[in-house]
Amino acid sequence: MLMKDEGPECTAAGEYPADEFISHGRDVEMRWDSVDGWQHTPNDRFFVRNHTSTPRIDLAAYRLRMFGDGLAGAPTIEDAHTFTLDEIRDMGSVTHTYALECTGNGRRFFATQQDTHRAGTQWGLGAIGVAKWGGVSLTDLLSRVGVLDDAVDVMGEGLDEPYLHDGVDHGRVRRPVPIGKALDDVLVAYEMNGEPLPPDHGYPLRLVVPGWVGIASIKWLGSIHVSKQPLSSPWTTVFYRIEDEEGSTVLTEMPVKSAFELAWETSLEVGVPGVLRGRSWSGTGAIERVEVSTDGGENWTVPELFGPNEPKTWVRWELPWTPTEPGRYELLARASDTEGRTQPDSVAPNDDGYLFWAVVRHPVDVV
Ligand SMILES: Nc1nc2c(c(=O)[nH]1)N[C@H]1C(S)=C(S)[C@@H](COP(=O)(O)O)O[C@H]1N2
Ligand SMILES: [Mo]
């Protein structure tokens, strides 16, 4: 019998055509060759990562609940502060452009580039999107319900079905964010690129935790627990952490990465002037520098960066290229961010295949 979380079918609600998305059963990733000059990923081009499946939320019954001893009066879940979507919308609107990226984006390159296959969705580089998120800042919402100075953790929980994995019921998807991050730049978003959140992206409300692992950005937000004690969940104790010689780390910020706006194994015509386009992004800084190699890493050229270049989103770049000889090529792009991090040639593997941020070797055939 197939477990719910091992089913092959896509559990998203939207349509994901094969020329725009690569399907991974439950999840879908954006095809980089379908990127078409846009700065923000259109809502219907945005990757989907569901632990179970997209729930249908009845807005009439929907309430966001806020509770915990980190709030004045220490309300319990039973006597939580509650908000309808309209009440949240009435608090005003801030909009910010941020990338949202799955922690496992690029996982398949552990196998193809480093010979260390890691179980999990075999994402290429398309489990990232950039949107203009509109909503209220979590700081605002927390101050309305009287967050205490000694609160330490804030945990959003989704309204999707509990997550079953290897026979264990891990409960509803939830993950704590330290109060410092919660009061910094986290959004409680009800809009994506000026539209209400689509069902697959968290309608009616989601967290957007800029620059952090995608799992922090809880969709279908049902409750927010604010605590004076550190909080944990299976998404900090079992999943989305790395155990290695250096110890055990709960994953937070995303690293720096790059991708070409090209199909994998595409073919280009010899002697035809073309332009290599791509994007680089970082979970912390802006992008400081990008280098591109068309000969497998022997020689590097600096492409032209254009458009906005802000932290926690992507910057676009392009480089004219006329391939002069037929054959197999490997295109490489390597970025550095303003925090001084540069994409390495390889990364130390970890059990679950998270944070593959090494330079990806992109094959093309010149014919
Ligand atoms: N409630 C809930 N929130 C969730 C998830 C989920 O399965 N349930 N998946 C997380 C993961 S792993 C990622 S990468 C992002 C994906 O967001 P998207 O589907 O809008 O692209 O949502 C996060 N938030
Ligand atoms: Mo993810």
mmCIF file of C-alpha atoms and ligand atoms in Angstrom:
data_model
loop_
_atom_site.group_PDB
_atom_site.id
_atom_site.type_symbol
_atom_site.label_atom_id
_atom_site.label_comp_id
_atom_site.label_asym_id
_atom_site.label_seq_id
_atom_site.Cartn_x
_atom_site.Cartn_y
_atom_site.Cartn_z
ATOM 1 C CA MET A 1 0.000 0.000 0.000
ATOM 2 C CA LEU A 2 1.246 3.457 -0.811
ATOM 3 C CA MET A 3 1.502 5.803 2.125
ATOM 4 C CA LYS A 4 -0.163 9.111 1.538
ATOM 5 C CA ASP A 5 3.157 10.919 1.423
ATOM 6 C CA GLU A 6 4.650 8.456 -1.033
ATOM 7 C CA GLY A 7 1.888 8.670 -3.617
ATOM 8 C CA PRO A 8 3.034 9.478 -7.144
ATOM 9 C CA GLU A 9 0.251 11.948 -7.897
ATOM 10 C CA CYS A 10 0.684 15.690 -7.701
ATOM 11 C CA THR A 11 -1.136 16.936 -4.639
ATOM 12 C CA ALA A 12 -1.286 20.551 -5.742
ATOM 13 C CA ALA A 13 -4.565 22.116 -6.821
ATOM 14 C CA GLY A 14 -3.325 24.106 -9.851
ATOM 15 C CA GLU A 15 -2.401 23.080 -13.398
ATOM 16 C CA TYR A 16 1.286 22.525 -14.066
ATOM 17 C CA PRO A 17 1.922 22.040 -17.808
ATOM 18 C CA ALA A 18 4.931 19.920 -18.760
ATOM 19 C CA ASP A 19 6.519 22.668 -20.848
ATOM 20 C CA GLU A 20 6.636 24.943 -17.799
ATOM 21 C CA PHE A 21 7.236 22.491 -14.957
ATOM 22 C CA ILE A 22 9.144 19.324 -14.148
ATOM 23 C CA SER A 23 6.954 17.027 -12.090
ATOM 24 C CA HIS A 24 8.347 15.144 -9.107
ATOM 25 C CA GLY A 25 5.164 13.342 -8.236
ATOM 26 C CA ARG A 26 3.881 15.425 -5.358
ATOM 27 C CA ASP A 27 6.011 18.469 -6.095
ATOM 28 C CA VAL A 28 6.619 20.527 -9.227
ATOM 29 C CA GLU A 29 9.615 22.660 -10.130
ATOM 30 C CA MET A 30 9.859 25.570 -12.530
ATOM 31 C CA ARG A 31 11.647 24.884 -15.802
ATOM 32 C CA TRP A 32 14.468 27.399 -16.106
ATOM 33 C CA ASP A 33 14.073 27.478 -19.899
ATOM 34 C CA SER A 34 10.498 28.727 -19.392
ATOM 35 C CA VAL A 35 11.749 31.849 -17.587
ATOM 36 C CA ASP A 36 10.734 34.641 -19.864
ATOM 37 C CA GLY A 37 12.159 38.052 -19.042
ATOM 38 C CA TRP A 38 10.113 38.503 -15.909
ATOM 39 C CA GLN A 39 11.637 39.811 -12.711
ATOM 40 C CA HIS A 40 8.978 38.224 -10.489
ATOM 41 C CA THR A 41 7.929 34.622 -11.038
ATOM 42 C CA PRO A 42 4.272 34.687 -12.146
ATOM 43 C CA ASN A 43 2.006 32.908 -9.657
ATOM 44 C CA ASP A 44 1.180 30.152 -12.126
ATOM 45 C CA ARG A 45 4.910 29.506 -12.766
ATOM 46 C CA PHE A 46 5.937 29.206 -9.123
ATOM 47 C CA PHE A 47 7.217 25.819 -7.860
ATOM 48 C CA VAL A 48 5.057 23.884 -5.390
ATOM 49 C CA ARG A 49 6.300 21.852 -2.469
ATOM 50 C CA ASN A 50 3.633 20.154 -0.368
ATOM 51 C CA HIS A 51 4.221 17.729 2.485
ATOM 52 C CA THR A 52 0.697 16.351 2.052
ATOM 53 C CA SER A 53 -1.742 18.143 -0.211
ATOM 54 C CA THR A 54 -3.273 21.540 -0.759
ATOM 55 C CA PRO A 55 -6.206 21.977 1.645
ATOM 56 C CA ARG A 56 -9.437 23.744 0.715
ATOM 57 C CA ILE A 57 -9.963 26.471 3.264
ATOM 58 C CA ASP A 58 -13.443 27.803 3.949
ATOM 59 C CA LEU A 59 -12.947 31.516 4.467
ATOM 60 C CA ALA A 60 -16.152 31.898 6.513
ATOM 61 C CA ALA A 61 -14.773 29.525 9.125
ATOM 62 C CA TYR A 62 -11.130 30.594 8.811
ATOM 63 C CA ARG A 63 -9.449 32.211 11.809
ATOM 64 C CA LEU A 64 -5.767 32.821 12.491
ATOM 65 C CA ARG A 65 -5.146 31.979 16.149
ATOM 66 C CA MET A 66 -2.347 33.502 18.233
ATOM 67 C CA PHE A 67 -1.498 32.089 21.619
ATOM 68 C CA GLY A 68 1.256 31.217 24.078
ATOM 69 C CA ASP A 69 2.995 32.441 27.214
ATOM 70 C CA GLY A 70 5.118 34.811 25.143
ATOM 71 C CA LEU A 71 2.039 37.024 24.804
ATOM 72 C CA ALA A 72 0.509 39.308 27.446
ATOM 73 C CA GLY A 73 -2.006 37.321 29.486
ATOM 74 C CA ALA A 74 -0.544 34.015 28.228
ATOM 75 C CA PRO A 75 -3.601 32.958 26.201
ATOM 76 C CA THR A 76 -3.885 29.227 25.611
ATOM 77 C CA ILE A 77 -4.875 27.772 22.255
ATOM 78 C CA GLU A 78 -8.474 27.593 23.539
ATOM 79 C CA ASP A 79 -8.662 31.298 24.336
ATOM 80 C CA ALA A 80 -6.311 32.454 21.587
ATOM 81 C CA HIS A 81 -6.537 35.846 19.885
ATOM 82 C CA THR A 82 -8.368 35.167 16.626
ATOM 83 C CA PHE A 83 -8.361 37.071 13.355
ATOM 84 C CA THR A 84 -10.405 36.691 10.193
ATOM 85 C CA LEU A 85 -8.683 37.311 6.884
ATOM 86 C CA ASP A 86 -10.510 40.659 6.608
ATOM 87 C CA GLU A 87 -9.267 41.703 10.026
ATOM 88 C CA ILE A 88 -5.705 40.964 8.951
ATOM 89 C CA ARG A 89 -6.186 42.849 5.679
ATOM 90 C CA ASP A 90 -7.583 45.827 7.589
ATOM 91 C CA MET A 91 -4.309 46.115 9.482
ATOM 92 C CA GLY A 92 -2.757 47.503 6.309
ATOM 93 C CA SER A 93 -0.447 46.287 3.680
ATOM 94 C CA VAL A 94 3.282 46.136 3.145
ATOM 95 C CA THR A 95 4.825 44.627 0.026
ATOM 96 C CA HIS A 96 8.318 43.234 -0.410
ATOM 97 C CA THR A 97 10.083 41.203 -3.076
ATOM 98 C CA TYR A 98 11.692 38.061 -1.727
ATOM 99 C CA ALA A 99 12.844 34.720 -3.068
ATOM 100 C CA LEU A 100 11.344 31.549 -1.663
ATOM 101 C CA GLU A 101 13.485 28.472 -2.175
ATOM 102 C CA CYS A 102 13.220 24.865 -1.063
ATOM 103 C CA THR A 103 16.063 23.697 1.198
ATOM 104 C CA GLY A 104 16.521 20.705 -1.103
ATOM 105 C CA ASN A 105 16.724 22.751 -4.320
ATOM 106 C CA GLY A 106 19.556 21.238 -6.387
ATOM 107 C CA ARG A 107 19.476 17.935 -4.491
ATOM 108 C CA ARG A 108 19.957 15.856 -7.624
ATOM 109 C CA PHE A 109 23.415 17.344 -8.184
ATOM 110 C CA PHE A 110 24.653 15.503 -5.100
ATOM 111 C CA ALA A 111 24.155 12.387 -7.264
ATOM 112 C CA THR A 112 25.142 13.715 -10.685
ATOM 113 C CA GLN A 113 28.149 15.841 -9.675
ATOM 114 C CA GLN A 114 29.380 14.276 -6.475
ATOM 115 C CA ASP A 115 28.305 10.635 -6.740
ATOM 116 C CA THR A 116 26.441 10.862 -3.427
ATOM 117 C CA HIS A 117 22.770 10.259 -4.219
ATOM 118 C CA ARG A 118 20.463 11.605 -1.536
ATOM 119 C CA ALA A 119 16.862 10.460 -1.065
ATOM 120 C CA GLY A 120 14.145 13.080 -1.398
ATOM 121 C CA THR A 121 12.691 15.096 -4.248
ATOM 122 C CA GLN A 122 15.336 15.134 -7.004
ATOM 123 C CA TRP A 123 15.062 18.845 -7.666
ATOM 124 C CA GLY A 124 17.172 20.471 -10.356
ATOM 125 C CA LEU A 125 17.487 24.208 -9.707
ATOM 126 C CA GLY A 126 13.816 25.112 -10.224
ATOM 127 C CA ALA A 127 12.563 24.935 -6.625
ATOM 128 C CA ILE A 128 12.897 28.697 -6.318
ATOM 129 C CA GLY A 129 10.641 31.604 -7.161
ATOM 130 C CA VAL A 130 10.632 35.333 -6.502
ATOM 131 C CA ALA A 131 7.380 37.128 -5.711
ATOM 132 C CA LYS A 132 6.162 40.474 -4.480
ATOM 133 C CA TRP A 133 4.561 39.428 -1.193
ATOM 134 C CA GLY A 134 1.868 41.617 0.310
ATOM 135 C CA GLY A 135 0.558 41.394 3.834
ATOM 136 C CA VAL A 136 1.263 42.595 7.342
ATOM 137 C CA SER A 137 4.610 42.418 9.053
ATOM 138 C CA LEU A 138 4.761 39.786 11.768
ATOM 139 C CA THR A 139 6.188 42.489 14.057
ATOM 140 C CA ASP A 140 2.977 44.492 13.686
ATOM 141 C CA LEU A 141 0.806 41.514 14.366
ATOM 142 C CA LEU A 142 2.888 40.509 17.397
ATOM 143 C CA SER A 143 2.762 43.981 18.885
ATOM 144 C CA ARG A 144 -1.043 44.042 18.543
ATOM 145 C CA VAL A 145 -1.335 40.939 20.663
ATOM 146 C CA GLY A 146 1.219 42.151 23.205
ATOM 147 C CA VAL A 147 4.379 40.165 22.600
ATOM 148 C CA LEU A 148 6.496 40.048 25.774
ATOM 149 C CA ASP A 149 10.138 41.100 25.979
ATOM 150 C CA ASP A 150 11.132 37.621 27.100
ATOM 151 C CA ALA A 151 9.442 35.741 24.231
ATOM 152 C CA VAL A 152 12.058 33.585 22.481
ATOM 153 C CA ASP A 153 10.350 31.601 19.697
ATOM 154 C CA VAL A 154 7.418 32.035 17.311
ATOM 155 C CA MET A 155 5.956 28.964 15.613
ATOM 156 C CA GLY A 156 3.533 29.017 12.701
ATOM 157 C CA GLU A 157 1.457 25.906 12.005
ATOM 158 C CA GLY A 158 -0.303 24.982 8.758
ATOM 159 C CA LEU A 159 -3.871 23.780 8.247
ATOM 160 C CA ASP A 160 -2.861 21.011 5.835
ATOM 161 C CA GLU A 161 -3.268 17.399 6.946
ATOM 162 C CA PRO A 162 -0.751 15.940 9.416
ATOM 163 C CA TYR A 163 2.413 14.656 7.772
ATOM 164 C CA LEU A 164 2.942 10.897 7.797
ATOM 165 C CA HIS A 165 6.437 9.692 6.976
ATOM 166 C CA ASP A 166 7.929 6.209 7.377
ATOM 167 C CA GLY A 167 4.924 5.239 9.474
ATOM 168 C CA VAL A 168 5.300 8.161 11.886
ATOM 169 C CA ASP A 169 2.652 10.854 12.273
ATOM 170 C CA HIS A 170 4.586 14.094 12.684
ATOM 171 C CA GLY A 171 1.483 16.232 13.093
ATOM 172 C CA ARG A 172 0.751 19.403 11.212
ATOM 173 C CA VAL A 173 3.585 21.164 9.381
ATOM 174 C CA ARG A 174 5.070 23.724 11.784
ATOM 175 C CA ARG A 175 8.466 25.206 12.521
ATOM 176 C CA PRO A 176 9.711 27.776 15.039
ATOM 177 C CA VAL A 177 11.490 31.004 14.108
ATOM 178 C CA PRO A 178 13.562 32.776 16.787
ATOM 179 C CA ILE A 179 12.003 36.018 18.023
ATOM 180 C CA GLY A 180 14.855 38.079 16.559
ATOM 181 C CA LYS A 181 14.037 36.919 13.033
ATOM 182 C CA ALA A 182 10.285 37.103 13.688
ATOM 183 C CA LEU A 183 10.601 40.797 14.641
ATOM 184 C CA ASP A 184 12.989 41.539 11.790
ATOM 185 C CA ASP A 185 11.533 40.954 8.315
ATOM 186 C CA VAL A 186 8.967 38.124 8.464
ATOM 187 C CA LEU A 187 5.667 38.747 6.675
ATOM 188 C CA VAL A 188 2.213 37.313 7.211
ATOM 189 C CA ALA A 189 1.281 37.425 3.541
ATOM 190 C CA TYR A 190 -2.162 37.391 1.942
ATOM 191 C CA GLU A 191 -1.008 38.500 -1.521
ATOM 192 C CA MET A 192 1.429 37.169 -4.094
ATOM 193 C CA ASN A 193 2.249 39.526 -6.975
ATOM 194 C CA GLY A 194 -0.844 41.618 -6.243
ATOM 195 C CA GLU A 195 -3.279 38.675 -6.227
ATOM 196 C CA PRO A 196 -4.738 36.768 -3.286
ATOM 197 C CA LEU A 197 -2.428 33.847 -2.476
ATOM 198 C CA PRO A 198 -3.246 30.938 -4.809
ATOM 199 C CA PRO A 199 -4.429 27.783 -2.984
ATOM 200 C CA ASP A 200 -1.130 25.992 -3.668
ATOM 201 C CA HIS A 201 0.886 28.846 -2.182
ATOM 202 C CA GLY A 202 -0.931 29.086 1.117
ATOM 203 C CA TYR A 203 -4.343 30.738 0.707
ATOM 204 C CA PRO A 204 -5.532 32.567 2.689
ATOM 205 C CA LEU A 205 -2.388 33.399 4.732
ATOM 206 C CA ARG A 206 1.212 32.242 4.845
ATOM 207 C CA LEU A 207 4.431 33.217 6.529
ATOM 208 C CA VAL A 208 7.230 34.520 4.328
ATOM 209 C CA VAL A 209 10.558 34.185 6.135
ATOM 210 C CA PRO A 210 12.997 36.022 3.831
ATOM 211 C CA GLY A 211 16.287 34.349 2.994
ATOM 212 C CA TRP A 212 15.515 31.292 5.104
ATOM 213 C CA VAL A 213 14.917 27.683 4.141
ATOM 214 C CA GLY A 214 11.526 27.393 2.395
ATOM 215 C CA ILE A 215 10.086 25.206 5.156
ATOM 216 C CA ALA A 216 10.052 28.222 7.509
ATOM 217 C CA SER A 217 7.471 29.937 5.292
ATOM 218 C CA ILE A 218 4.433 28.048 6.612
ATOM 219 C CA LYS A 219 1.510 27.938 4.167
ATOM 220 C CA TRP A 220 -2.207 27.859 5.115
ATOM 221 C CA LEU A 221 -1.264 29.517 8.386
ATOM 222 C CA GLY A 222 -3.709 28.409 11.084
ATOM 223 C CA SER A 223 -1.953 29.442 14.263
ATOM 224 C CA ILE A 224 1.048 31.257 15.669
ATOM 225 C CA HIS A 225 2.470 30.095 18.980
ATOM 226 C CA VAL A 226 4.642 32.613 20.852
ATOM 227 C CA SER A 227 6.692 31.120 23.670
ATOM 228 C CA LYS A 228 9.078 32.102 26.458
ATOM 229 C CA GLN A 229 10.694 28.664 26.095
ATOM 230 C CA PRO A 230 12.488 27.431 22.978
ATOM 231 C CA LEU A 231 10.058 25.580 20.691
ATOM 232 C CA SER A 232 10.808 22.647 18.433
ATOM 233 C CA SER A 233 9.015 20.480 15.912
ATOM 234 C CA PRO A 234 9.989 17.521 13.705
ATOM 235 C CA TRP A 235 10.917 20.203 11.146
ATOM 236 C CA THR A 236 13.754 21.291 13.445
ATOM 237 C CA THR A 237 14.560 18.024 15.243
ATOM 238 C CA VAL A 238 14.230 15.429 12.427
ATOM 239 C CA PHE A 239 14.033 17.285 9.109
ATOM 240 C CA TYR A 240 15.836 20.379 7.827
ATOM 241 C CA ARG A 241 18.914 19.968 9.928
ATOM 242 C CA ILE A 242 22.410 18.787 9.098
ATOM 243 C CA GLU A 243 24.439 16.387 11.225
ATOM 244 C CA ASP A 244 28.130 16.286 10.375
ATOM 245 C CA GLU A 245 31.587 16.331 11.960
ATOM 246 C CA GLU A 246 31.017 19.934 12.907
ATOM 247 C CA GLY A 247 27.937 18.995 14.903
ATOM 248 C CA SER A 248 24.236 19.303 14.433
ATOM 249 C CA THR A 249 22.737 22.399 12.863
ATOM 250 C CA VAL A 250 19.155 23.555 12.462
ATOM 251 C CA LEU A 251 19.041 25.039 8.966
ATOM 252 C CA THR A 252 18.158 28.711 8.693
ATOM 253 C CA GLU A 253 19.676 30.920 5.965
ATOM 254 C CA MET A 254 19.932 29.868 2.349
ATOM 255 C CA PRO A 255 23.321 30.038 0.600
ATOM 256 C CA VAL A 256 24.298 31.677 -2.731
ATOM 257 C CA LYS A 257 23.401 29.972 -6.029
ATOM 258 C CA SER A 258 23.127 30.527 -9.780
ATOM 259 C CA ALA A 259 21.205 29.089 -12.725
ATOM 260 C CA PHE A 260 21.121 29.500 -16.499
ATOM 261 C CA GLU A 261 17.781 30.192 -18.193
ATOM 262 C CA LEU A 262 18.327 27.158 -20.395
ATOM 263 C CA ALA A 263 16.910 23.676 -20.706
ATOM 264 C CA TRP A 264 19.125 20.921 -19.370
ATOM 265 C CA GLU A 265 20.988 19.324 -22.308
ATOM 266 C CA THR A 266 19.752 21.965 -24.727
ATOM 267 C CA SER A 267 21.388 22.355 -28.121
ATOM 268 C CA LEU A 268 22.755 25.581 -29.563
ATOM 269 C CA GLU A 269 23.860 26.280 -33.108
ATOM 270 C CA VAL A 270 27.518 26.679 -33.933
ATOM 271 C CA GLY A 271 28.474 30.131 -35.189
ATOM 272 C CA VAL A 272 25.163 31.710 -34.224
ATOM 273 C CA PRO A 273 25.584 34.707 -31.919
ATOM 274 C CA GLY A 274 23.570 34.121 -28.786
ATOM 275 C CA VAL A 275 23.186 35.415 -25.263
ATOM 276 C CA LEU A 276 23.543 33.317 -22.130
ATOM 277 C CA ARG A 277 21.056 34.494 -19.548
ATOM 278 C CA GLY A 278 20.830 33.531 -15.929
ATOM 279 C CA ARG A 279 20.183 34.589 -12.371
ATOM 280 C CA SER A 280 22.046 34.439 -9.076
ATOM 281 C CA TRP A 281 20.653 34.823 -5.578
ATOM 282 C CA SER A 282 21.569 34.627 -1.908
ATOM 283 C CA GLY A 283 19.651 34.153 1.332
ATOM 284 C CA THR A 284 21.690 36.816 3.087
ATOM 285 C CA GLY A 285 23.365 39.480 0.994
ATOM 286 C CA ALA A 286 22.906 40.939 -2.441
ATOM 287 C CA ILE A 287 25.017 39.521 -5.290
ATOM 288 C CA GLU A 288 28.490 41.036 -5.432
ATOM 289 C CA ARG A 289 29.886 39.283 -8.475
ATOM 290 C CA VAL A 290 29.064 36.572 -11.017
ATOM 291 C CA GLU A 291 31.473 34.671 -13.273
ATOM 292 C CA VAL A 292 30.525 32.428 -16.176
ATOM 293 C CA SER A 293 32.603 29.718 -17.840
ATOM 294 C CA THR A 294 31.697 28.158 -21.193
ATOM 295 C CA ASP A 295 34.585 25.691 -21.171
ATOM 296 C CA GLY A 296 33.944 23.615 -18.082
ATOM 297 C CA GLY A 297 35.696 25.989 -15.690
ATOM 298 C CA GLU A 298 39.029 26.774 -17.394
ATOM 299 C CA ASN A 299 38.244 30.376 -18.234
ATOM 300 C CA TRP A 300 35.803 32.734 -16.577
ATOM 301 C CA THR A 301 34.094 35.894 -17.845
ATOM 302 C CA VAL A 302 32.063 38.413 -15.892
ATOM 303 C CA PRO A 303 28.513 38.756 -17.291
ATOM 304 C CA GLU A 304 26.582 41.992 -17.136
ATOM 305 C CA LEU A 305 24.313 42.228 -14.101
ATOM 306 C CA PHE A 306 21.094 44.128 -14.692
ATOM 307 C CA GLY A 307 17.822 44.976 -12.975
ATOM 308 C CA PRO A 308 17.360 45.128 -9.205
ATOM 309 C CA ASN A 309 20.058 43.565 -7.017
ATOM 310 C CA GLU A 310 18.707 43.356 -3.481
ATOM 311 C CA PRO A 311 19.377 40.897 -0.655
ATOM 312 C CA LYS A 312 17.164 37.769 -0.465
ATOM 313 C CA THR A 313 16.077 37.872 -4.086
ATOM 314 C CA TRP A 314 17.764 37.231 -7.426
ATOM 315 C CA VAL A 315 19.712 39.412 -9.824
ATOM 316 C CA ARG A 316 19.636 38.849 -13.575
ATOM 317 C CA TRP A 317 22.696 38.662 -15.796
ATOM 318 C CA GLU A 318 23.610 38.026 -19.395
ATOM 319 C CA LEU A 319 26.669 37.284 -21.464
ATOM 320 C CA PRO A 320 26.894 37.233 -25.273
ATOM 321 C CA TRP A 321 28.280 33.908 -26.512
ATOM 322 C CA THR A 322 28.901 32.574 -30.001
ATOM 323 C CA PRO A 323 30.010 28.952 -29.828
ATOM 324 C CA THR A 324 32.680 28.455 -32.496
ATOM 325 C CA GLU A 325 33.163 24.668 -32.417
ATOM 326 C CA PRO A 326 30.577 21.910 -32.353
ATOM 327 C CA GLY A 327 30.666 19.576 -29.386
ATOM 328 C CA ARG A 328 29.623 19.020 -25.842
ATOM 329 C CA TYR A 329 30.035 22.003 -23.502
ATOM 330 C CA GLU A 330 29.593 22.554 -19.808
ATOM 331 C CA LEU A 331 28.380 25.978 -18.800
ATOM 332 C CA LEU A 332 29.187 27.115 -15.270
ATOM 333 C CA ALA A 333 28.018 30.138 -13.316
ATOM 334 C CA ARG A 334 29.563 31.077 -9.976
ATOM 335 C CA ALA A 335 28.297 33.882 -7.763
ATOM 336 C CA SER A 336 29.583 35.664 -4.681
ATOM 337 C CA ASP A 337 27.357 37.601 -2.315
ATOM 338 C CA THR A 338 27.976 40.753 -0.304
ATOM 339 C CA GLU A 339 28.533 38.574 2.791
ATOM 340 C CA GLY A 340 31.694 37.220 1.166
ATOM 341 C CA ARG A 341 30.369 33.788 0.285
ATOM 342 C CA THR A 342 31.342 32.314 -3.104
ATOM 343 C CA GLN A 343 29.827 29.178 -4.600
ATOM 344 C CA PRO A 344 32.336 26.328 -4.124
ATOM 345 C CA ASP A 345 33.258 23.586 -6.624
ATOM 346 C CA SER A 346 31.701 20.965 -4.351
ATOM 347 C CA VAL A 347 29.921 20.807 -1.015
ATOM 348 C CA ALA A 348 30.156 18.304 1.833
ATOM 349 C CA PRO A 349 27.234 15.896 1.421
ATOM 350 C CA ASN A 350 24.642 15.663 4.190
ATOM 351 C CA ASP A 351 22.161 12.831 4.772
ATOM 352 C CA ASP A 352 19.070 14.552 3.401
ATOM 353 C CA GLY A 353 20.706 16.405 0.516
ATOM 354 C CA TYR A 354 20.060 19.956 1.662
ATOM 355 C CA LEU A 355 21.686 23.209 0.523
ATOM 356 C CA PHE A 356 23.487 22.106 -2.643
ATOM 357 C CA TRP A 357 25.164 25.395 -3.460
ATOM 358 C CA ALA A 358 28.219 24.220 -5.422
ATOM 359 C CA VAL A 359 28.647 25.481 -8.988
ATOM 360 C CA VAL A 360 26.325 23.468 -11.235
ATOM 361 C CA ARG A 361 27.775 22.102 -14.481
ATOM 362 C CA HIS A 362 25.119 22.710 -17.127
ATOM 363 C CA PRO A 363 25.526 20.532 -20.249
ATOM 364 C CA VAL A 364 24.735 21.883 -23.730
ATOM 365 C CA ASP A 365 25.371 20.448 -27.180
ATOM 366 C CA VAL A 366 26.665 22.758 -29.866
ATOM 367 C CA VAL A 367 25.665 21.396 -33.270
HETATM 368 N N1 LIG B 1 1.711 24.198 5.868
HETATM 369 C C1 LIG B 1 2.743 23.933 5.068
HETATM 370 N N2 LIG B 1 3.646 24.903 4.820
HETATM 371 C C2 LIG B 1 4.692 24.669 4.010
HETATM 372 C C3 LIG B 1 4.884 23.405 3.415
HETATM 373 C C4 LIG B 1 3.913 22.404 3.654
HETATM 374 O O1 LIG B 1 3.970 21.275 3.147
HETATM 375 N N3 LIG B 1 2.859 22.701 4.486
HETATM 376 N N4 LIG B 1 6.011 23.186 2.637
HETATM 377 C C5 LIG B 1 7.161 24.045 2.939
HETATM 378 C C6 LIG B 1 8.249 23.887 2.026
HETATM 379 S S1 LIG B 1 9.267 22.553 2.290
HETATM 380 C C7 LIG B 1 8.538 24.819 1.063
HETATM 381 S S2 LIG B 1 9.916 24.707 0.110
HETATM 382 C C8 LIG B 1 7.621 25.944 0.796
HETATM 383 C C9 LIG B 1 7.126 25.883 -0.634
HETATM 384 O O2 LIG B 1 6.268 26.943 -0.917
HETATM 385 P P1 LIG B 1 5.461 26.967 -2.297
HETATM 386 O O3 LIG B 1 4.785 25.634 -2.473
HETATM 387 O O4 LIG B 1 4.510 28.120 -2.190
HETATM 388 O O5 LIG B 1 6.458 27.196 -3.398
HETATM 389 O O6 LIG B 1 6.483 25.936 1.662
HETATM 390 C C10 LIG B 1 6.749 25.511 2.980
HETATM 391 N N5 LIG B 1 5.574 25.692 3.781
HETATM 392 MO MO MO B 2 11.165 22.845 0.989
#
